[in-house]
Amino acid sequence: MYLGELYTSINASGYFDMRSVLYQAKLPSEALNELFFPKAIHLPGHYNERSFYIGSMGTVLYLLSLLFIKDNKKILFWFLMSSLVLLLVFTPIFDVLLKHFPFLNTSPKRRMIIIFSFSASILSAYVIDGFVKKTVNKHKGIIALALVFLVFFLKYLQIKPYINNIVSFSVVLTTSLVFVAILAGSLFIKNKNWISSSVLLLTTTQILTLGMHYIPYVEKNAPVYPLTASVDYIQENSEFDRVVAIGEWSIYPNLSQAYEFYDFRGHGFGNINQDYKNLSLAADGSSIPSATRNIITKIDDIYPLSLAGVKY
């Protein structure tokens, strides 16, 4: 009942009409590089909406799962799940179905790529378990491992000219080679209990190395929400007054919980209110880049902001 009321309320606001084609927002094919070397090539849009990297070992094991599909239905299921997610977000194949699903059809489908991180992680665990418990045909295993690493190496050569931090991505390539070597060794060594711990160590090394450059614009050891003189002043001198920062990401919007002040900008259902939009557009004619978000890049008229309770 409550879900139906929520749906009716949101529909009456015009929200669904404004976002009726977003389900078609697929990821560009270049984003497949994220499976191998994350953030290697600059792509438009917010990185967090296309982030699905779980370590190159996840990609290696996704490809190697083909060795176990016939023998393990769970591996078959999670392989199909992971593959369907990739088809969903990179192609228009399922658009004809998506457009009929409420809520899903009003959100960019590229955000569903996070499901791949989940399904591929589970698939990886089953494949590692397969290498530990099952004797893989040595010839097929070596050929499969060689082909997988060849794919990684060719991909590395392809995107190398675009990579900003060559050290980090060399670490990815090196750890991937070590990982492939470990799996190759497991084909000939009876005691395989060390495989799981080796995978964990290599994946941790990869993720931490790349994580050091995840937010390159913030100094090391900086707090999660860096305090500036402006933030400190507003916290001391405002209580219920709204604030607005000039610039799309100057003092990230919707951080009232972290900074303890109220930003006029925002990203949510509140932004579809017509009065709110009118005030924002009167203050800055280009302040509504999407149906649920507003930014202030320049102030054409300060009076509308005063009406909205903006003091700083």
Short mmCIF file of C-alpha atoms in Angstrom, two decimals:
data_model
loop_
_atom_site.label_atom_id
_atom_site.label_comp_id
_atom_site.label_asym_id
_atom_site.label_seq_id
_atom_site.Cartn_x
_atom_site.Cartn_y
_atom_site.Cartn_z
CA MET A 1 0.00 0.00 0.00
CA TYR A 2 2.70 2.46 1.01
CA LEU A 3 4.74 1.62 -2.07
CA GLY A 4 1.70 2.30 -4.24
CA GLU A 5 1.15 5.67 -2.55
CA LEU A 6 4.80 6.56 -3.04
CA TYR A 7 4.61 5.63 -6.72
CA THR A 8 1.44 7.69 -7.21
CA SER A 9 2.94 10.70 -5.44
CA ILE A 10 6.15 10.62 -7.45
CA ASN A 11 4.25 10.10 -10.70
CA ALA A 12 2.03 13.12 -9.98
CA SER A 13 5.12 15.30 -9.61
CA GLY A 14 6.13 14.61 -13.21
CA TYR A 15 9.32 12.87 -12.13
CA PHE A 16 8.76 9.78 -14.26
CA ASP A 17 8.03 11.81 -17.37
CA MET A 18 11.22 13.84 -16.92
CA ARG A 19 13.35 10.70 -16.66
CA SER A 20 11.43 8.42 -19.01
CA VAL A 21 14.35 7.71 -21.37
CA LEU A 22 17.18 7.33 -18.87
CA TYR A 23 16.90 3.54 -18.93
CA GLN A 24 18.65 3.77 -22.32
CA ALA A 25 21.79 5.31 -20.80
CA LYS A 26 24.26 2.49 -21.46
CA LEU A 27 28.00 2.49 -20.85
CA PRO A 28 30.34 3.10 -23.80
CA SER A 29 32.35 0.09 -24.95
CA GLU A 30 35.55 1.86 -23.79
CA ALA A 31 34.37 1.35 -20.21
CA LEU A 32 35.16 -2.35 -20.58
CA ASN A 33 38.74 -1.30 -19.89
CA GLU A 34 37.62 -1.07 -16.26
CA LEU A 35 37.68 -4.87 -16.17
CA PHE A 36 41.44 -4.74 -16.67
CA PHE A 37 42.84 -1.34 -15.70
CA PRO A 38 40.39 0.99 -13.88
CA LYS A 39 40.41 4.71 -14.70
CA ALA A 40 43.01 4.14 -17.42
CA ILE A 41 41.02 6.08 -20.03
CA HIS A 42 39.06 9.22 -19.22
CA LEU A 43 35.36 8.88 -19.92
CA PRO A 44 32.60 11.47 -19.42
CA GLY A 45 30.28 11.15 -16.44
CA HIS A 46 30.72 10.32 -12.79
CA TYR A 47 33.30 7.57 -12.22
CA ASN A 48 31.35 6.06 -9.33
CA GLU A 49 28.48 5.27 -11.70
CA ARG A 50 30.65 2.94 -13.78
CA SER A 51 33.01 1.55 -11.17
CA PHE A 52 32.94 -2.25 -11.10
CA TYR A 53 36.60 -3.17 -10.64
CA ILE A 54 37.18 -5.99 -8.16
CA GLY A 55 40.82 -6.62 -9.02
CA SER A 56 42.13 -8.10 -12.26
CA MET A 57 41.88 -11.52 -10.60
CA GLY A 58 38.10 -11.16 -10.82
CA THR A 59 38.39 -10.72 -14.59
CA VAL A 60 40.85 -13.61 -14.90
CA LEU A 61 38.56 -15.92 -12.95
CA TYR A 62 35.48 -14.74 -14.87
CA LEU A 63 37.17 -15.87 -18.08
CA LEU A 64 38.54 -19.08 -16.54
CA SER A 65 35.13 -20.06 -15.22
CA LEU A 66 34.49 -21.59 -18.65
CA LEU A 67 36.75 -24.47 -17.54
CA PHE A 68 34.26 -25.47 -14.82
CA ILE A 69 30.86 -24.61 -16.29
CA LYS A 70 30.02 -28.19 -17.28
CA ASP A 71 30.78 -29.57 -13.82
CA ASN A 72 29.33 -26.91 -11.52
CA LYS A 73 25.85 -25.44 -11.96
CA LYS A 74 26.60 -22.68 -9.49
CA ILE A 75 29.52 -21.50 -11.61
CA LEU A 76 27.26 -21.62 -14.67
CA PHE A 77 24.61 -19.53 -12.88
CA TRP A 78 27.00 -16.81 -11.69
CA PHE A 79 28.79 -16.72 -15.03
CA LEU A 80 25.46 -16.17 -16.80
CA MET A 81 24.45 -13.57 -14.21
CA SER A 82 27.71 -11.64 -14.70
CA SER A 83 27.44 -11.88 -18.48
CA LEU A 84 23.82 -10.70 -18.50
CA VAL A 85 24.76 -7.66 -16.43
CA LEU A 86 27.46 -6.76 -18.95
CA LEU A 87 24.98 -7.15 -21.80
CA LEU A 88 22.43 -5.06 -19.90
CA VAL A 89 24.68 -2.05 -19.29
CA PHE A 90 26.74 -2.12 -22.51
CA THR A 91 24.04 -2.90 -25.09
CA PRO A 92 20.39 -1.97 -25.78
CA ILE A 93 19.31 -5.63 -25.89
CA PHE A 94 17.13 -5.44 -22.76
CA ASP A 95 15.79 -1.91 -23.22
CA VAL A 96 12.46 -3.19 -24.46
CA LEU A 97 11.97 -4.88 -21.07
CA LEU A 98 13.53 -2.18 -18.88
CA LYS A 99 11.15 0.52 -20.04
CA HIS A 100 8.23 -1.36 -18.44
CA PHE A 101 9.77 -1.64 -14.95
CA PRO A 102 8.82 1.26 -12.60
CA PHE A 103 11.78 2.99 -10.92
CA LEU A 104 14.28 1.00 -12.99
CA ASN A 105 13.16 2.79 -16.16
CA THR A 106 13.82 6.22 -14.62
CA SER A 107 17.43 5.59 -13.66
CA PRO A 108 20.48 5.33 -15.97
CA LYS A 109 20.98 1.61 -16.44
CA ARG A 110 24.76 2.06 -16.35
CA ARG A 111 24.44 2.24 -12.55
CA MET A 112 23.46 -1.43 -12.53
CA ILE A 113 27.07 -2.32 -13.33
CA ILE A 114 27.65 -2.58 -9.58
CA ILE A 115 25.74 -5.89 -9.77
CA PHE A 116 28.67 -7.25 -11.76
CA SER A 117 30.99 -6.58 -8.83
CA PHE A 118 28.71 -8.74 -6.69
CA SER A 119 28.15 -11.61 -9.11
CA ALA A 120 31.74 -11.74 -10.37
CA SER A 121 33.04 -11.83 -6.78
CA ILE A 122 30.89 -14.86 -5.98
CA LEU A 123 31.87 -16.47 -9.29
CA SER A 124 35.55 -15.90 -8.47
CA ALA A 125 35.18 -17.71 -5.15
CA TYR A 126 33.63 -20.75 -6.84
CA VAL A 127 36.33 -20.82 -9.53
CA ILE A 128 39.12 -20.62 -6.94
CA ASP A 129 37.39 -23.44 -5.10
CA GLY A 130 37.36 -25.34 -8.38
CA PHE A 131 41.11 -24.95 -8.78
CA VAL A 132 41.67 -26.07 -5.18
CA LYS A 133 39.38 -29.11 -5.17
CA LYS A 134 39.25 -30.25 -8.79
CA THR A 135 42.02 -31.57 -11.00
CA VAL A 136 41.87 -29.45 -14.15
CA ASN A 137 43.13 -30.91 -17.40
CA LYS A 138 46.71 -29.62 -17.52
CA HIS A 139 46.82 -28.93 -21.24
CA LYS A 140 43.46 -27.10 -21.28
CA GLY A 141 44.42 -25.20 -18.12
CA ILE A 142 47.76 -23.98 -19.48
CA ILE A 143 46.23 -22.93 -22.79
CA ALA A 144 43.39 -21.08 -21.01
CA LEU A 145 45.80 -19.30 -18.65
CA ALA A 146 48.10 -18.31 -21.51
CA LEU A 147 45.18 -16.89 -23.49
CA VAL A 148 43.87 -14.95 -20.50
CA PHE A 149 47.22 -13.34 -19.80
CA LEU A 150 47.66 -12.59 -23.51
CA VAL A 151 44.36 -10.71 -23.40
CA PHE A 152 45.62 -8.69 -20.41
CA PHE A 153 48.94 -7.92 -22.07
CA LEU A 154 47.35 -6.82 -25.35
CA LYS A 155 44.89 -4.65 -23.44
CA TYR A 156 47.80 -3.10 -21.53
CA LEU A 157 49.61 -2.27 -24.79
CA GLN A 158 46.40 -0.79 -26.19
CA ILE A 159 45.74 1.65 -23.35
CA LYS A 160 49.34 2.28 -22.24
CA PRO A 161 49.55 5.63 -24.14
CA TYR A 162 46.53 6.91 -22.18
CA ILE A 163 47.61 5.83 -18.70
CA ASN A 164 48.55 8.68 -16.36
CA ASN A 165 50.18 6.64 -13.60
CA ILE A 166 52.19 3.94 -15.34
CA VAL A 167 53.56 2.58 -12.05
CA SER A 168 50.14 1.62 -10.68
CA PHE A 169 49.09 -0.14 -13.84
CA SER A 170 52.43 -1.93 -14.13
CA VAL A 171 51.65 -3.32 -10.68
CA VAL A 172 48.30 -4.57 -12.00
CA LEU A 173 49.97 -6.28 -14.94
CA THR A 174 52.70 -7.78 -12.73
CA THR A 175 50.33 -9.10 -10.07
CA SER A 176 48.10 -10.52 -12.81
CA LEU A 177 51.10 -12.38 -14.23
CA VAL A 178 51.98 -13.72 -10.78
CA PHE A 179 48.38 -14.80 -10.28
CA VAL A 180 48.29 -16.63 -13.61
CA ALA A 181 51.59 -18.30 -12.67
CA ILE A 182 50.09 -19.43 -9.34
CA LEU A 183 47.11 -21.00 -11.08
CA ALA A 184 49.44 -22.66 -13.57
CA GLY A 185 51.49 -24.05 -10.69
CA SER A 186 48.34 -25.39 -9.06
CA LEU A 187 47.87 -27.65 -12.08
CA PHE A 188 51.03 -29.53 -11.15
CA ILE A 189 51.14 -29.26 -7.32
CA LYS A 190 48.91 -31.54 -5.26
CA ASN A 191 48.77 -29.36 -2.13
CA LYS A 192 46.62 -26.39 -3.21
CA ASN A 193 45.59 -24.88 0.12
CA TRP A 194 47.90 -21.91 -0.45
CA ILE A 195 46.01 -20.68 -3.51
CA SER A 196 43.25 -18.82 -1.66
CA SER A 197 45.63 -16.87 0.59
CA SER A 198 47.79 -15.98 -2.43
CA VAL A 199 44.76 -14.62 -4.29
CA LEU A 200 43.76 -12.53 -1.27
CA LEU A 201 47.28 -11.10 -0.94
CA LEU A 202 47.58 -10.22 -4.63
CA THR A 203 44.10 -8.68 -4.83
CA THR A 204 44.79 -6.57 -1.74
CA THR A 205 48.07 -5.38 -3.26
CA GLN A 206 46.30 -4.38 -6.46
CA ILE A 207 43.39 -2.58 -4.85
CA LEU A 208 45.56 -0.65 -2.39
CA THR A 209 48.01 0.39 -5.12
CA LEU A 210 45.23 1.75 -7.30
CA GLY A 211 43.37 3.19 -4.31
CA MET A 212 46.30 5.48 -3.56
CA HIS A 213 45.36 7.39 -6.72
CA TYR A 214 41.57 7.14 -6.45
CA ILE A 215 41.22 10.79 -5.35
CA PRO A 216 44.39 12.40 -6.74
CA TYR A 217 43.29 15.94 -5.88
CA VAL A 218 43.20 15.42 -2.12
CA GLU A 219 46.47 15.33 -0.22
CA LYS A 220 47.45 12.17 1.60
CA ASN A 221 46.28 11.92 5.20
CA ALA A 222 43.59 14.56 4.56
CA PRO A 223 40.31 14.04 6.47
CA VAL A 224 37.41 12.53 4.56
CA TYR A 225 35.64 15.90 4.44
CA PRO A 226 38.48 18.47 4.52
CA LEU A 227 37.67 21.55 6.59
CA THR A 228 38.44 24.87 4.94
CA ALA A 229 38.26 28.40 6.35
CA SER A 230 34.92 28.88 4.55
CA VAL A 231 33.42 25.70 5.98
CA ASP A 232 34.67 26.55 9.47
CA TYR A 233 33.16 30.07 9.28
CA ILE A 234 29.77 28.82 8.07
CA GLN A 235 29.61 26.16 10.77
CA GLU A 236 30.21 28.81 13.45
CA ASN A 237 27.90 31.50 12.07
CA SER A 238 24.92 29.68 10.57
CA GLU A 239 22.29 27.57 12.24
CA PHE A 240 19.30 27.15 9.95
CA ASP A 241 20.47 29.44 7.15
CA ARG A 242 21.08 27.94 3.75
CA VAL A 243 24.37 28.29 1.91
CA VAL A 244 25.35 28.02 -1.73
CA ALA A 245 28.80 27.50 -3.25
CA ILE A 246 29.68 28.70 -6.72
CA GLY A 247 30.79 25.77 -8.86
CA GLU A 248 29.39 22.33 -9.57
CA TRP A 249 31.42 20.47 -6.93
CA SER A 250 32.59 23.29 -4.62
CA ILE A 251 31.71 21.89 -1.20
CA TYR A 252 29.97 18.74 -2.37
CA PRO A 253 26.16 19.17 -2.29
CA ASN A 254 24.02 17.14 0.09
CA LEU A 255 26.70 17.10 2.78
CA SER A 256 24.64 18.82 5.47
CA GLN A 257 25.05 15.73 7.65
CA ALA A 258 28.83 15.92 7.40
CA TYR A 259 29.37 19.68 7.45
CA GLU A 260 26.28 20.45 9.54
CA PHE A 261 24.90 23.16 7.31
CA TYR A 262 22.20 23.36 4.65
CA ASP A 263 23.22 23.61 1.01
CA PHE A 264 20.71 25.17 -1.40
CA ARG A 265 22.07 22.87 -4.07
CA GLY A 266 21.08 19.26 -3.94
CA HIS A 267 20.45 16.02 -5.74
CA GLY A 268 17.19 14.28 -4.90
CA PHE A 269 13.40 14.25 -5.20
CA GLY A 270 13.20 17.67 -3.51
CA ASN A 271 14.70 19.21 -6.63
CA ILE A 272 11.66 18.36 -8.74
CA ASN A 273 9.51 20.82 -6.79
CA GLN A 274 8.54 23.54 -9.27
CA ASP A 275 8.88 26.42 -6.81
CA TYR A 276 12.37 25.25 -5.92
CA LYS A 277 13.30 24.98 -9.59
CA ASN A 278 11.89 28.44 -10.34
CA LEU A 279 14.01 30.01 -7.58
CA SER A 280 17.11 28.18 -8.76
CA LEU A 281 16.61 29.14 -12.41
CA ALA A 282 15.88 32.77 -11.48
CA ALA A 283 19.19 32.88 -9.59
CA ASP A 284 21.13 31.09 -12.32
CA GLY A 285 19.50 30.35 -15.67
CA SER A 286 21.70 27.26 -16.22
CA SER A 287 21.36 25.79 -12.75
CA ILE A 288 19.28 22.69 -13.62
CA PRO A 289 21.53 20.21 -15.48
CA SER A 290 19.20 17.29 -14.72
CA ALA A 291 15.70 16.67 -13.39
CA THR A 292 16.87 15.94 -9.84
CA ARG A 293 19.98 18.12 -9.44
CA ASN A 294 20.77 21.81 -9.36
CA ILE A 295 24.08 23.66 -9.36
CA ILE A 296 24.98 27.33 -9.13
CA THR A 297 27.89 28.31 -11.39
CA LYS A 298 27.09 32.03 -11.44
CA ILE A 299 24.54 34.30 -9.72
CA ASP A 300 22.39 36.29 -12.15
CA ASP A 301 20.05 37.55 -9.43
CA ILE A 302 20.65 37.24 -5.69
CA TYR A 303 17.03 38.00 -4.69
CA PRO A 304 15.66 34.49 -5.48
CA LEU A 305 18.36 33.00 -3.27
CA SER A 306 17.30 35.32 -0.44
CA LEU A 307 13.72 34.09 -0.86
CA ALA A 308 15.03 30.54 -0.54
CA GLY A 309 16.69 31.38 2.78
CA VAL A 310 20.26 31.50 1.45
CA LYS A 311 22.47 33.69 3.62
CA TYR A 312 25.99 32.60 2.71
#
